CSV table of C-alpha atoms in Angstrom, one decimal:
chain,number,residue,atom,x,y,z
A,104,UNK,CA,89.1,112.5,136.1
A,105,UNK,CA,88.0,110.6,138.5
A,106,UNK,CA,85.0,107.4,137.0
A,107,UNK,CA,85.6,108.9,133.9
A,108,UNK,CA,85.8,106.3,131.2
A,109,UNK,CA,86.8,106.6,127.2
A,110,UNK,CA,84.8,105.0,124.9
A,111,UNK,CA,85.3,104.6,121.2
A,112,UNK,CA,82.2,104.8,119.2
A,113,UNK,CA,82.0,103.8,115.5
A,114,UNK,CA,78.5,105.5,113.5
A,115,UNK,CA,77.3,105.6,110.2
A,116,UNK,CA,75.4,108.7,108.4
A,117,UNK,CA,73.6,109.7,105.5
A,118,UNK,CA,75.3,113.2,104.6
A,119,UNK,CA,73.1,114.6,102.7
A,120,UNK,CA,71.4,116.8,105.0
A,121,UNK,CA,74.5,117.4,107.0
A,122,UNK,CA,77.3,120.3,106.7
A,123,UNK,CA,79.4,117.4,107.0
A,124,UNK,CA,80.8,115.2,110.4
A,125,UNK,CA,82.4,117.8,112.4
A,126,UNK,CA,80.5,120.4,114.6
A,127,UNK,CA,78.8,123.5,113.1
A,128,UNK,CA,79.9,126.5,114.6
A,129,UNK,CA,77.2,128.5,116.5
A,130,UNK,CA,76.7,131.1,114.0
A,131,UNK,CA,75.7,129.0,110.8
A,132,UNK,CA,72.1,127.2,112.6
A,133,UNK,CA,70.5,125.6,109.4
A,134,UNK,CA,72.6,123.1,108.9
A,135,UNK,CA,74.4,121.2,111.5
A,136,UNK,CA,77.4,118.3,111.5
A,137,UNK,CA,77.2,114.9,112.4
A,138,UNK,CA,79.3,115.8,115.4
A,139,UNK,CA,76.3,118.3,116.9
A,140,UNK,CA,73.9,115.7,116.8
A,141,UNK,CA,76.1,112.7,118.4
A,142,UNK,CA,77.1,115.4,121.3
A,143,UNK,CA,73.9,116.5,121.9
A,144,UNK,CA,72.4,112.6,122.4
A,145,UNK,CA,75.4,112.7,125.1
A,146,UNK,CA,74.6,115.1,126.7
A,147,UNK,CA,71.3,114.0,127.1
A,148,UNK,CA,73.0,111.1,129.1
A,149,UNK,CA,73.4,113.6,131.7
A,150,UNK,CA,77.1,113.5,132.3
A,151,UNK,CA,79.5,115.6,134.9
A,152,UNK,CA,82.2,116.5,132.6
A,153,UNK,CA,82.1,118.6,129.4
A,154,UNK,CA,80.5,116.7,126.1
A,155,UNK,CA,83.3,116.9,123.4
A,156,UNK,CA,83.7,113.9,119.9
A,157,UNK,CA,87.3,113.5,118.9
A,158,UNK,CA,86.1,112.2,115.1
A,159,UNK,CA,89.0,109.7,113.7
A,160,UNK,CA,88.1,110.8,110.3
A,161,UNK,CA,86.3,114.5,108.7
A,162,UNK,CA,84.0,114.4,105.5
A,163,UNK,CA,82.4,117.4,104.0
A,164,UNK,CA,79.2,118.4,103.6
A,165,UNK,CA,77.3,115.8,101.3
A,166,UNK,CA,79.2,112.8,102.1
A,167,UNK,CA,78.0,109.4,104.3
A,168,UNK,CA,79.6,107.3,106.2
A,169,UNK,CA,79.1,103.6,106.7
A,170,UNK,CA,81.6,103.5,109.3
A,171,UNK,CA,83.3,106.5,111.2
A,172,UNK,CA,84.7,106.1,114.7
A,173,UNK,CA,85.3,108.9,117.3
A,174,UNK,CA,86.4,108.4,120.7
A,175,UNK,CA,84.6,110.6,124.2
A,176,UNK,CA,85.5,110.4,127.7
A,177,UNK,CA,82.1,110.0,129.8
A,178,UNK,CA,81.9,110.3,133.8
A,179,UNK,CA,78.1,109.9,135.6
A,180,UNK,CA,76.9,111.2,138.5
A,181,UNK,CA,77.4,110.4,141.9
A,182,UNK,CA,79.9,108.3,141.5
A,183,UNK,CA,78.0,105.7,139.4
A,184,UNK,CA,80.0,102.7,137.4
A,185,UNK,CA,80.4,103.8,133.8
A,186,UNK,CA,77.7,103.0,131.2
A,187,UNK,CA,77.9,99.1,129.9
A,188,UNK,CA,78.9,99.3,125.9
A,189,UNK,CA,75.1,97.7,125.1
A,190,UNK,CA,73.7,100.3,127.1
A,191,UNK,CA,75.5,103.6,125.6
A,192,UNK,CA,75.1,102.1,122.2
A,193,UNK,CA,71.1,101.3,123.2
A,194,UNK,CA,70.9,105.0,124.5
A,195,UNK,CA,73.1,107.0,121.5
A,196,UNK,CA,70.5,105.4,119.2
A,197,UNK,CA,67.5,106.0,121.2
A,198,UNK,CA,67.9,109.8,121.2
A,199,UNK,CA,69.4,110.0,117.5
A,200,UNK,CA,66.3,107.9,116.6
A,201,UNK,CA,64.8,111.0,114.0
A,202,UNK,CA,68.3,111.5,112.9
A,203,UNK,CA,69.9,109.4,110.0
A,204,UNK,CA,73.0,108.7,112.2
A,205,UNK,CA,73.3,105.4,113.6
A,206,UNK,CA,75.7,104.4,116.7
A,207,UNK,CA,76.6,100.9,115.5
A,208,UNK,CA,79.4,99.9,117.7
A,209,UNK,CA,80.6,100.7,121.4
A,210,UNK,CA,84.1,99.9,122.8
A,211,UNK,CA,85.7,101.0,125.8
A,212,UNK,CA,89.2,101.7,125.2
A,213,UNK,CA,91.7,102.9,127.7
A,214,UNK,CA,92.6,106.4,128.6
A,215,UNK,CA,94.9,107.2,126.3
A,216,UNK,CA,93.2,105.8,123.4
A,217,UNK,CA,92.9,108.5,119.9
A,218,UNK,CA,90.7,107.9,117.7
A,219,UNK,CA,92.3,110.3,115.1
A,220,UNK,CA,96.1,109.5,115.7
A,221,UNK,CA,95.6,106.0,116.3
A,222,UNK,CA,93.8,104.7,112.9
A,223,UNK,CA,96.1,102.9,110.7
A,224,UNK,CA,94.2,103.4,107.8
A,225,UNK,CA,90.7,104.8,106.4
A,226,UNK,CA,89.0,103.4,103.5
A,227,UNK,CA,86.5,104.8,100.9
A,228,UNK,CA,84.3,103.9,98.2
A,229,UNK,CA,82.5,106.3,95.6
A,230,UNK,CA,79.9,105.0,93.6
A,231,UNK,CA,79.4,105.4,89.9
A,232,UNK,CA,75.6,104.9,88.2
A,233,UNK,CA,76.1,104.9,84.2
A,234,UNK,CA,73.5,106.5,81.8
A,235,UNK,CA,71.0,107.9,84.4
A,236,UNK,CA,72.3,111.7,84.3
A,237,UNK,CA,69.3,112.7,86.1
A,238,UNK,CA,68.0,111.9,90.0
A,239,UNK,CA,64.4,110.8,88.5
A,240,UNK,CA,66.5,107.9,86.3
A,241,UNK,CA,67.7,106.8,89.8
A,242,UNK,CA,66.0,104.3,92.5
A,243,UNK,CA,64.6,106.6,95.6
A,244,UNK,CA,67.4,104.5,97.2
A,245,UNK,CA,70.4,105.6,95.3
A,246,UNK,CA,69.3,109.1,94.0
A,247,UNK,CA,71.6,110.9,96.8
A,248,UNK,CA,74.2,108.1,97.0
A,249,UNK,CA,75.5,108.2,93.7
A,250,UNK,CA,77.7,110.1,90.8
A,251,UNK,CA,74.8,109.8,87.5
A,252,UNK,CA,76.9,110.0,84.5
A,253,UNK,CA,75.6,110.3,81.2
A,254,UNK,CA,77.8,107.9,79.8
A,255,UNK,CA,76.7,103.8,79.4
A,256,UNK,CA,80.0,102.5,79.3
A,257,UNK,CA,83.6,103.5,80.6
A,258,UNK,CA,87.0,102.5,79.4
A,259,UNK,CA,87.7,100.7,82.6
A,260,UNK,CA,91.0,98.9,81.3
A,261,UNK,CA,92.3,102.8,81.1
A,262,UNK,CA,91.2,103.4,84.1
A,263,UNK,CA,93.1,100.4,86.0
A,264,UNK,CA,96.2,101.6,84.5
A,265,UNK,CA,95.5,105.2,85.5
A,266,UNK,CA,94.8,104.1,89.2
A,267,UNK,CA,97.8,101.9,89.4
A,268,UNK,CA,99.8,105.1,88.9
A,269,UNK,CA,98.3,106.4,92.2
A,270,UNK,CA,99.0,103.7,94.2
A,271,UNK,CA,102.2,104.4,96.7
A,272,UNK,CA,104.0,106.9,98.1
A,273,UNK,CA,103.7,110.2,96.5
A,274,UNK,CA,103.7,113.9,96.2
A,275,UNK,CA,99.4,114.2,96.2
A,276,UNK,CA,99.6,118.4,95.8
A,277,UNK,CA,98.2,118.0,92.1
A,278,UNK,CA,95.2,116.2,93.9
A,279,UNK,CA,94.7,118.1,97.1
A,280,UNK,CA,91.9,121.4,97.3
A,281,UNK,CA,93.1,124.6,98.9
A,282,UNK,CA,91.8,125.0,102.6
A,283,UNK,CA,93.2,126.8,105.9
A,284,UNK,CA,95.4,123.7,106.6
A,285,UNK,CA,97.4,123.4,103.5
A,286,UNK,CA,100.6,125.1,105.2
A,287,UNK,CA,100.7,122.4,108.0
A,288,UNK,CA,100.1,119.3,105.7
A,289,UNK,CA,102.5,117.4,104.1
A,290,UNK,CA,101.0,116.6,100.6
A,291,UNK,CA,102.9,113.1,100.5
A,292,UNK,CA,100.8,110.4,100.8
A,293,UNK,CA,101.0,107.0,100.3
A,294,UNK,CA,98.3,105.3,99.1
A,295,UNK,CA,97.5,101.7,99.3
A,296,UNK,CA,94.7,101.0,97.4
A,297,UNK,CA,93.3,102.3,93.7
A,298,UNK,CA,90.6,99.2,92.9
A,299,UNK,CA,87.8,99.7,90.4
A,300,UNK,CA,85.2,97.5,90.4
A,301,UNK,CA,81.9,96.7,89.4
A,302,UNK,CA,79.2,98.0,92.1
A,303,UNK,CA,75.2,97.0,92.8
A,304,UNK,CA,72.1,98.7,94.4
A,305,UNK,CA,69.8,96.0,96.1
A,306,UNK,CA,66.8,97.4,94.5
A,307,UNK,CA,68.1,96.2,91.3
A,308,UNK,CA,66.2,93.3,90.9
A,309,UNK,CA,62.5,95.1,91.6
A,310,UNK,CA,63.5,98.4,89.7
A,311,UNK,CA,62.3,99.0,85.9
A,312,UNK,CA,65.5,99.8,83.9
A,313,UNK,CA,69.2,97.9,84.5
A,314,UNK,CA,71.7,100.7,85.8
A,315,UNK,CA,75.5,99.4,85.7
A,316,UNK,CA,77.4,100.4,88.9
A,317,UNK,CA,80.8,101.3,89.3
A,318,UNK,CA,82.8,101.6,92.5
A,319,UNK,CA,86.2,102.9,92.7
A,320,UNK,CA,87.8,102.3,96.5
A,321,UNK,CA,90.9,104.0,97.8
A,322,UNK,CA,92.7,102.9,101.0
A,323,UNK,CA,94.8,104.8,102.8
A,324,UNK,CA,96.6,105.5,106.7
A,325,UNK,CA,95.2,109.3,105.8
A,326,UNK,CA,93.6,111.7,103.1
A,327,UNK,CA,94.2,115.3,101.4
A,328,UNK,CA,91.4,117.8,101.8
A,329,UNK,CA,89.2,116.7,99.1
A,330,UNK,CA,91.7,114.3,97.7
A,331,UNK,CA,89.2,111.2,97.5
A,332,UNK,CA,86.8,113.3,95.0
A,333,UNK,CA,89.7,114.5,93.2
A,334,UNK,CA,91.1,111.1,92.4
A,335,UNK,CA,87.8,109.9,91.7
A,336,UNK,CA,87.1,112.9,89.2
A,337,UNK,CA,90.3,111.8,87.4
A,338,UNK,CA,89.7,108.4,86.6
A,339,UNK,CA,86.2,108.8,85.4
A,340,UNK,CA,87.3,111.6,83.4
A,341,UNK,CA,89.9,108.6,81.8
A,342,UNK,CA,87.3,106.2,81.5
A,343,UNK,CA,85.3,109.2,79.3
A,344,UNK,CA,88.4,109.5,77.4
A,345,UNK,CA,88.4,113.1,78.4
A,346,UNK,CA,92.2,112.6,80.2
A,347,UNK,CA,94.3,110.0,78.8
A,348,UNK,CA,96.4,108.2,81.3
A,349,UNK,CA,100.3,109.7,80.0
A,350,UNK,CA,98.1,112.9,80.9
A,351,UNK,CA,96.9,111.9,84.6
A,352,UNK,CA,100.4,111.3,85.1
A,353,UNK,CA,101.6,114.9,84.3
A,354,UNK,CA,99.1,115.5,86.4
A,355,UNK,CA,100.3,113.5,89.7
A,356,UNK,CA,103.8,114.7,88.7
A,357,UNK,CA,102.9,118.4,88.6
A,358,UNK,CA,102.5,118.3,92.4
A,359,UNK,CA,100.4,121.4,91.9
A,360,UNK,CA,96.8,122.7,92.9
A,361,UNK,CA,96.3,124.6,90.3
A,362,UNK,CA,97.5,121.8,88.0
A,363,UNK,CA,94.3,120.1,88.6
A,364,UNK,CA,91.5,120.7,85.5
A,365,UNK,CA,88.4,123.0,86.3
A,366,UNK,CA,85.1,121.2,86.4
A,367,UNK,CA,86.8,117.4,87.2
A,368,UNK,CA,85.8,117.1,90.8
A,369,UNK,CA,83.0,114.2,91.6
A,370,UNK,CA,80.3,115.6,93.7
A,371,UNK,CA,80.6,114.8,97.5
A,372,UNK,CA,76.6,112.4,96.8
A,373,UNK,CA,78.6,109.7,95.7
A,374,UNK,CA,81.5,109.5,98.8
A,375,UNK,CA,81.0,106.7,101.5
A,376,UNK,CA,83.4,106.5,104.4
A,377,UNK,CA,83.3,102.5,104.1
A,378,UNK,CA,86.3,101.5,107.3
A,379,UNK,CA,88.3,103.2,109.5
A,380,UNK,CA,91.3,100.4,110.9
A,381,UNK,CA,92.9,100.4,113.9
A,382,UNK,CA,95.7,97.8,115.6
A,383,UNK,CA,94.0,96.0,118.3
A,384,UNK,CA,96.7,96.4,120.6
A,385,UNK,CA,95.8,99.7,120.7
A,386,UNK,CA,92.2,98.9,122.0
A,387,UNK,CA,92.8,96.2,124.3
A,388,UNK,CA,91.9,97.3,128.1
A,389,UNK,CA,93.1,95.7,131.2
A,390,UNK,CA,90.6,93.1,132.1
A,391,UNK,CA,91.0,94.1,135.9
A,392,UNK,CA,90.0,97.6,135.0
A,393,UNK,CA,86.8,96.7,132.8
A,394,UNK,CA,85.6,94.9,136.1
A,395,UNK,CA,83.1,96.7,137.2
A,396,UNK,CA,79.6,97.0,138.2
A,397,UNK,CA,77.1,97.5,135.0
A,398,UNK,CA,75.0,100.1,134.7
A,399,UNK,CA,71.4,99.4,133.3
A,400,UNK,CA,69.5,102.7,133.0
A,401,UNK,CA,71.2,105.3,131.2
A,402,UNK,CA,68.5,107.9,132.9
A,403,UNK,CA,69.1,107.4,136.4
């Protein structure tokens, strides 16, 4: 395509309010994805060829992201030099302005570039908030960005050994929810990181009561459907003495769905999206080819 240049884009989102990153399909118009809203704030960039994200990385409905990357291919009018990265960041942000999505970088990448195949690893955190059960027990700031758990302490040293179990190369089936793509999946996984660790909100300091934040982080080249919230559900449910660990790992070794126990899965509020990796080889663009005029007005 001729002028047509790839960028990679990498945007952070509240998901409350979203049916989750990717595109809505036509037919459901209340609530849209992450993905409508980005392409739409393209499109308003006026470009020849069709407006289409390819997201590295897909969250459900409920869950934010401080950092997902997608790439786009993006060709002007007339013949004009591609957009600078300031300026396409600048723009993005300008017409997602009443939106809580947020452009936050801009790289061009070369043509082949894929977001999706070519991360070498994703990384999330779910927050934990101890004794406030209830939103109104919450800071306006955390109320939708945290699990509230009844319980004012957790038996965290059980719940280091439970998360060391998960860490490698395993069988995740026990772990994974049933959706369309389950057939074409492989359930092995190999996951690099289980950490638990003690979390914050920066309106501690100025808010009435102390809350005690957990954070549990999992790394990993790629995910099960639902697998983050299903680990998560898991090890709180050891640190509530609810599973003991020899039980979690029956549970890992039963490399079964239905294995999994009703009622265990953490709600999507607490999920961030925290990093999505890739090798910088794979981003690196001929100097040569980045030579080229810049473009100041993304209206024109």
């Amino acid at each position: 395509m001729h002028n047509c240049t790839r960028y990679l884009i990498f945007f952070q989102y509240i998901g409350t309010k979203y049916s989750g990153v990717v595109r809505s399909p036509p037919h459901q118009p209340l609530k849209k994805g992450v993905q409508n809203y980005i392409e739409d704030a393209v499109r308003r960039l006026k470009p020849v060829n069709p407006v289409s994200l390819s997201i590295s990385s897909r969250t459900d409905s409920g869950v934010h992201a401080l950092s997902n990357s997608a790439h786009l291919d993006l060709q002007r009018r007339n013949d004009k030099p591609p957009f600078t990265e300031d300026v396409l960041l600048d723009a993005l942000n300008f017409h997602l302005r009443s939106e809580e999505i947020r452009v936050t970088r801009v790289q061009r990448v070369p043509a082949d570039f894929h977001a999706r195949f070519r991360a070498q690893s994703r990384t999330y955190v779910y927050r934990v908030a101890l004794g406030a059960p209830h939103y109104s027990q919450l800071p306006l700031t955390d109320h939708s960005l945290c699990w509230g758990l009844h319980n004012t302490e957790l038996n965290v040293k059980a719940m280091h050994e439970a998360a060391a179990l998960l860490v490698g190369t395993h069988d995740f089936s026990s772990f994974r929810a049933v959706n369309s793509d389950m057939p074409f999946k492989s359930p092995v996984k190999t996951l690099d990181l289980a950490h638990i660790a003690p979390g914050n909100t920066f309106v501690q300091t100025h808010f009435h009561r102390e809350i005690q934040f957990w954070e549990l982080t999992f790394k990993s080249r790629s995910f099960l459907y639902k697998q983050v919230r299903r680990l998560t559900g898991a090890l709180v449910a050891v640190g509530q003495g609810r599973l003991s660990v020899a039980q979690l790992r029956e549970l890992l070794e039963a490399q079964d769905t239905r294995a999994y126990p009703q009622g265990l899965v953490a709600p999507a509020c607490g999920l961030f999206l925290t990093r999505v990796d890739y090798d910088q080889s794979d981003l690196q663009f001929p100097e040569e080819e980045k030579s080229v005029p810049p473009s100041v007005n993304p209206e024109d």
